[in-house]
Each structure stands twice: as C-alpha cells, then as structure tokens.
C-alpha cells in the first residue's frame, strides 16, 4: 500500500477537481501498468506524465522532449498501452501518453491510500 497525496494545482482545478487514483491494467495480462491520478470526470484519453504516481520513472524528470519518452508498455507482456505525446492546449504544455483504448482497463486504485 502506497500513501499518496494527490496533486492539486491549476491542471486539476481546470478539470473541476474531483481527482482520484486509478489502477491502469494491461488488457492482455491484467498486470497493473501504472497508478494514475485522474483529474476530473470523463474517459481516460490521455495520461499526463506528471500525474503518474507509480512507477516513478514515468514522472519524466529530466525529460523535456516527447521523443525522449518511452512508450507506455506493460512490464509483464510488453503490450503497448500508450503513445508519447505533448499536450499543448489551454495554456498547458505537458508530456503525456495517448492511451490506446483497447489495450487497458482502469479501476479506482486498491494499491494506494489517498491522504489529504
Ligand atoms: Zn500485459
């Protein structure tokens, strides 16, 4: 169990708050690929690198360019579940993954306990 404090900033505020931690599973083998802070309602179209709670290396510190980013892959079966992108809209400029809809499932995380 990981204890996490969810990030609250202008990005979460713009999405109306209501953030939660999700386990994102590989659709092929059910492995948890990432634990992710989802801000606001709606489907998971994109995962921002700065919201990936686990594993830490996706936090992309020191990575400034989308071409330096690895694809988001399942570390068990190597299925690709997200493609690196740079989100530049609404005054934001963030590294992210465009999620491949058929490649993953998500559930409210059982791996983390959210603290406030
Ligand atoms: Zn897998």
CSV table of C-alpha atoms and ligand atoms in Angstrom, one decimal:
chain,number,residue,atom,x,y,z
A,1,UNK,CA,0.0,0.0,0.0
A,2,UNK,CA,1.4,3.4,-1.0
A,3,UNK,CA,0.2,6.5,0.7
A,4,UNK,CA,-0.2,9.4,-1.7
A,5,UNK,CA,-1.2,12.9,-1.5
A,6,UNK,CA,-3.0,13.8,-4.8
A,7,UNK,CA,-1.7,16.9,-6.6
A,8,UNK,CA,-3.8,20.0,-6.5
A,9,UNK,CA,-2.8,22.7,-9.0
A,10,UNK,CA,-4.1,24.7,-11.9
A,11,UNK,CA,-4.3,21.5,-14.0
A,12,UNK,CA,-6.6,19.7,-11.6
A,13,UNK,CA,-8.5,22.9,-11.0
A,14,UNK,CA,-9.2,23.4,-14.7
A,15,UNK,CA,-10.7,19.9,-14.8
A,16,UNK,CA,-13.0,20.7,-12.0
A,17,UNK,CA,-11.2,18.9,-9.2
A,18,UNK,CA,-12.6,15.5,-8.2
A,19,UNK,CA,-9.2,13.8,-8.6
A,20,UNK,CA,-8.8,10.1,-7.9
A,21,UNK,CA,-6.1,7.4,-8.1
A,22,UNK,CA,-6.7,4.7,-10.7
A,23,UNK,CA,-5.0,1.4,-11.3
A,24,UNK,CA,-4.5,1.1,-15.0
A,25,UNK,CA,-4.3,-2.6,-16.1
A,26,UNK,CA,-3.0,-4.2,-19.2
A,27,UNK,CA,-6.0,-5.7,-21.0
A,28,UNK,CA,-3.9,-8.7,-22.2
A,29,UNK,CA,-2.5,-9.9,-18.9
A,30,UNK,CA,-4.2,-7.9,-16.2
A,31,UNK,CA,-0.9,-6.5,-14.8
A,32,UNK,CA,-1.1,-3.1,-13.2
A,33,UNK,CA,1.0,-0.9,-15.5
A,34,UNK,CA,0.6,2.4,-13.8
A,35,UNK,CA,-1.2,4.0,-10.9
A,36,UNK,CA,-2.5,7.3,-12.1
A,37,UNK,CA,-4.1,10.5,-10.7
A,38,UNK,CA,-7.1,11.2,-12.9
A,39,UNK,CA,-8.3,14.8,-12.6
A,40,UNK,CA,-12.0,15.4,-13.3
A,41,UNK,CA,-14.6,13.3,-14.9
A,42,UNK,CA,-14.7,11.6,-18.3
A,43,UNK,CA,-12.9,8.8,-20.1
A,44,UNK,CA,-9.1,8.3,-19.8
A,45,UNK,CA,-7.9,9.5,-23.2
A,46,UNK,CA,-4.5,10.6,-22.1
A,47,UNK,CA,-2.2,10.1,-19.1
A,48,UNK,CA,-0.1,13.1,-18.2
A,49,UNK,CA,3.4,12.1,-17.1
A,50,UNK,CA,3.2,14.4,-14.1
A,51,UNK,CA,0.2,12.5,-12.8
A,52,UNK,CA,1.7,9.0,-12.9
A,53,UNK,CA,2.0,8.0,-9.2
A,54,UNK,CA,3.7,4.7,-9.9
A,55,UNK,CA,6.2,3.7,-11.2
A,56,UNK,CA,8.2,6.8,-10.5
A,57,UNK,CA,10.3,6.7,-13.7
A,58,UNK,CA,7.4,7.9,-15.8
A,59,UNK,CA,7.4,11.1,-13.9
A,60,UNK,CA,9.8,12.2,-16.6
A,61,UNK,CA,12.1,14.4,-14.6
A,62,UNK,CA,14.9,15.5,-16.8
A,63,UNK,CA,12.9,14.6,-19.9
A,64,UNK,CA,11.7,17.6,-21.8
A,65,UNK,CA,11.1,16.3,-25.2
A,66,UNK,CA,8.4,13.9,-26.3
A,67,UNK,CA,11.0,11.9,-28.5
A,68,UNK,CA,12.9,11.1,-25.3
A,69,UNK,CA,9.9,9.4,-23.7
A,70,UNK,CA,9.5,5.7,-23.9
A,71,UNK,CA,6.1,4.2,-24.9
A,72,UNK,CA,3.9,3.2,-22.0
A,73,UNK,CA,4.2,-0.6,-22.0
A,74,UNK,CA,3.2,-3.4,-19.8
A,75,UNK,CA,6.3,-4.7,-18.0
A,76,UNK,CA,4.9,-8.2,-18.0
A,77,UNK,CA,3.8,-8.9,-21.6
A,78,UNK,CA,5.2,-5.8,-23.4
A,79,UNK,CA,1.9,-4.7,-24.8
A,80,UNK,CA,1.9,-1.0,-25.7
A,81,UNK,CA,-0.9,0.9,-23.9
A,82,UNK,CA,0.1,4.5,-24.5
A,83,UNK,CA,2.0,6.5,-27.1
A,84,UNK,CA,4.1,9.6,-26.0
A,85,UNK,CA,2.7,13.0,-26.9
A,86,UNK,CA,3.0,16.6,-25.9
A,87,UNK,CA,-0.2,18.2,-24.8
A,88,UNK,CA,-0.2,21.9,-25.7
A,89,UNK,CA,-3.7,23.2,-25.3
A,90,UNK,CA,-5.5,25.7,-23.0
A,91,UNK,CA,-2.2,27.2,-21.9
A,92,UNK,CA,-0.8,23.8,-20.8
A,93,UNK,CA,2.4,22.2,-22.1
A,94,UNK,CA,2.7,18.7,-20.6
A,95,UNK,CA,4.2,15.4,-21.6
A,96,UNK,CA,1.6,12.7,-21.8
A,97,UNK,CA,0.6,9.4,-23.3
A,98,UNK,CA,-2.3,9.0,-25.7
A,99,UNK,CA,-4.0,5.9,-24.4
A,100,UNK,CA,-4.9,3.0,-26.6
A,101,UNK,CA,-8.4,2.3,-25.7
A,102,UNK,CA,-8.5,-1.4,-26.4
A,103,UNK,CA,-5.2,-2.0,-24.5
A,104,UNK,CA,-6.1,-1.2,-21.0
A,105,UNK,CA,-8.7,-1.2,-18.2
A,106,UNK,CA,-9.0,1.1,-15.2
A,107,UNK,CA,-10.4,0.8,-11.7
A,108,UNK,CA,-10.2,3.0,-8.6
A,109,UNK,CA,-6.9,2.1,-7.1
A,110,UNK,CA,-6.5,-0.5,-4.4
A,111,UNK,CA,-2.8,-0.1,-4.4
A,112,UNK,CA,-2.7,3.4,-2.8
A,113,UNK,CA,-4.3,5.1,0.1
A,114,UNK,CA,-5.1,8.7,-0.7
A,115,UNK,CA,-4.3,11.1,2.1
A,116,UNK,CA,-5.3,14.7,2.3
B,1,LIG,ZN1,0.5,-7.2,-20.1
